[in-house]
């Protein structure tokens, strides 16, 4: 995995980088899930040849296919490309009850891995970041649940006048 690109929210991002990033996400999903281009195409509502073009950044994906991919693979599919424009996606149902012990364990696991990465050189390199990625994603899901819980409670509060 290459170092992620971090862009200012309002900076222009080249279309080729968007396509390459989305293609890389599809390639990762294909490898992790043991899927074929036909499997990817079935989710995206496209023929396997079209899915292969998306995966190799040779074709631009339409919004319907993109949203189908988001529904099926959520952040694994879309968050790298969304990160290029300063955004991320999270499922609406992330607002389920935030399990206290599970959330604390996820945070403790991440802190432990980050502390180990910083121990020798005070730097988190790409390999160390890859090693802690499952913990980062787990903590992120818990944070998303808390955000949604707060948003719901804010909608229930009467306006102060």
Coordinates of C-alpha atoms in Angstrom, one line a residue:
X1 CA 0.0 0.0 0.0
X2 CA 1.4 3.4 -0.9
X3 CA 1.2 6.4 1.4
X4 CA -2.2 7.9 1.3
X5 CA -2.6 11.3 -0.4
X6 CA -3.9 14.0 1.8
X7 CA -5.4 17.0 0.1
X8 CA -6.9 20.2 1.2
X9 CA -10.7 19.9 0.9
X10 CA -10.9 22.5 -1.8
X11 CA -7.8 21.5 -3.8
X12 CA -8.3 20.1 -7.3
X13 CA -7.5 16.4 -7.4
X14 CA -6.6 14.9 -10.8
X15 CA -9.3 12.6 -12.3
X16 CA -6.5 10.0 -13.0
X17 CA -5.7 9.9 -9.3
X18 CA -9.3 9.4 -8.4
X19 CA -9.7 6.5 -10.8
X20 CA -6.4 4.9 -9.7
X21 CA -7.4 5.2 -6.1
X22 CA -10.8 3.7 -6.6
X23 CA -9.3 1.0 -8.8
X24 CA -6.8 0.2 -6.1
X25 CA -9.6 -0.2 -3.6
X26 CA -11.4 -2.6 -6.0
X27 CA -8.1 -4.6 -6.4
X28 CA -7.8 -4.8 -2.6
X29 CA -11.3 -6.0 -2.2
X30 CA -10.8 -8.6 -5.0
X31 CA -7.7 -10.0 -3.3
X32 CA -9.1 -9.9 0.3
X33 CA -12.4 -11.5 -0.6
X34 CA -11.0 -13.9 -3.2
X35 CA -13.4 -12.4 -5.7
X36 CA -13.3 -12.3 -9.5
X37 CA -14.1 -9.5 -11.8
X38 CA -17.4 -11.1 -12.4
X39 CA -18.1 -11.0 -8.7
X40 CA -17.2 -7.3 -8.6
X41 CA -19.3 -6.7 -11.6
X42 CA -22.3 -8.4 -10.0
X43 CA -22.1 -6.0 -7.1
X44 CA -21.6 -2.9 -9.3
X45 CA -24.3 -4.0 -11.8
X46 CA -21.8 -4.2 -14.6
X47 CA -20.2 -6.9 -16.8
X48 CA -17.0 -8.4 -15.6
X49 CA -15.0 -6.6 -18.4
X50 CA -16.3 -3.3 -17.1
X51 CA -15.5 -4.1 -13.5
X52 CA -11.9 -5.0 -14.7
X53 CA -11.7 -1.6 -16.4
X54 CA -12.7 0.1 -13.1
X55 CA -10.2 -2.0 -11.2
X56 CA -7.4 -1.1 -13.5
X57 CA -8.4 2.6 -13.7
X58 CA -9.2 2.4 -17.4
X59 CA -12.9 3.3 -17.0
X60 CA -14.8 5.9 -15.1
X61 CA -17.5 4.5 -12.8
X62 CA -21.0 5.9 -12.9
X63 CA -22.8 7.1 -9.8
X64 CA -25.1 4.1 -9.6
X65 CA -22.2 1.6 -9.6
X66 CA -20.3 3.7 -7.1
X67 CA -23.2 3.8 -4.7
X68 CA -23.8 0.0 -5.1
X69 CA -20.1 -0.5 -4.2
X70 CA -20.5 1.8 -1.2
X71 CA -23.5 -0.2 0.0
X72 CA -21.7 -3.5 -0.4
X73 CA -18.2 -2.6 0.8
X74 CA -18.7 0.8 2.6
X75 CA -15.4 2.3 3.7
X76 CA -13.2 -0.4 2.2
X77 CA -14.4 0.7 -1.2
X78 CA -14.9 4.4 -0.9
X79 CA -12.9 6.0 1.9
X80 CA -9.6 6.1 0.2
X81 CA -11.0 8.0 -2.8
X82 CA -13.2 10.1 -0.6
X83 CA -10.2 11.0 1.5
X84 CA -8.7 12.7 -1.6
X85 CA -11.4 15.3 -1.3
X86 CA -11.4 15.5 2.5
X87 CA -14.4 13.3 3.2
X88 CA -15.3 9.8 4.2
X89 CA -18.4 7.7 4.3
X90 CA -19.9 5.7 7.2
X91 CA -23.0 3.7 7.3
X92 CA -26.1 5.3 8.8
X93 CA -26.6 2.2 11.0
X94 CA -23.3 3.0 12.6
X95 CA -25.5 4.6 15.3
X96 CA -26.1 1.3 17.0
X97 CA -25.3 1.3 20.7
X98 CA -21.7 2.0 21.3
X99 CA -20.5 -0.9 23.3
X100 CA -18.4 0.5 26.1
X101 CA -15.9 -2.3 26.6
X102 CA -15.6 -3.1 22.9
X103 CA -14.9 0.6 22.1
X104 CA -12.3 0.9 24.9
X105 CA -10.6 -2.3 23.8
X106 CA -10.4 -1.1 20.2
X107 CA -9.0 2.3 21.4
X108 CA -6.5 0.5 23.8
X109 CA -5.3 -1.8 21.0
X110 CA -4.8 1.2 18.7
X111 CA -2.9 3.1 21.4
X112 CA -0.7 0.1 22.1
X113 CA 0.2 -0.4 18.4
X114 CA 0.9 3.4 18.0
X115 CA 3.0 3.5 21.1
X116 CA 5.1 0.5 19.8
X117 CA 5.4 2.2 16.4
X118 CA 6.7 5.5 18.0
X119 CA 9.0 3.8 20.5
X120 CA 12.2 3.7 18.4
X121 CA 12.1 6.7 16.1
X122 CA 9.0 8.7 17.0
X123 CA 7.6 8.1 13.5
X124 CA 4.8 5.9 12.2
X125 CA 6.0 4.6 8.9
X126 CA 3.8 3.1 6.1
X127 CA 4.4 -0.5 7.2
X128 CA 3.5 0.3 10.8
X129 CA 0.4 2.2 9.7
X130 CA -0.7 -0.8 7.6
X131 CA -0.1 -3.0 10.7
X132 CA -2.5 -0.8 12.8
X133 CA -5.1 -0.2 10.1
X134 CA -7.6 -2.8 11.5
X135 CA -7.5 -1.0 14.8
X136 CA -7.9 2.4 13.2
X137 CA -11.0 1.2 11.3
X138 CA -12.4 -0.3 14.5
X139 CA -12.0 2.9 16.5
X140 CA -13.4 4.9 13.6
X141 CA -16.6 2.8 13.6
X142 CA -17.0 3.5 17.3
X143 CA -16.4 7.2 16.8
X144 CA -19.0 7.2 13.9
X145 CA -21.5 5.6 16.3
X146 CA -20.9 8.3 18.9
X147 CA -21.3 11.0 16.3
X148 CA -24.6 9.6 15.1
X149 CA -25.8 9.2 18.7
X150 CA -25.0 12.8 19.4
X151 CA -26.6 14.0 16.1
X152 CA -29.8 12.1 17.1
X153 CA -29.8 13.6 20.6
X154 CA -29.3 17.1 19.1
X155 CA -32.3 16.6 16.9
X156 CA -34.4 15.7 19.9
X157 CA -33.4 18.7 22.0
X158 CA -35.7 21.7 21.9
X159 CA -34.3 24.9 20.4
X160 CA -33.1 27.4 22.9
X161 CA -34.7 30.8 22.5

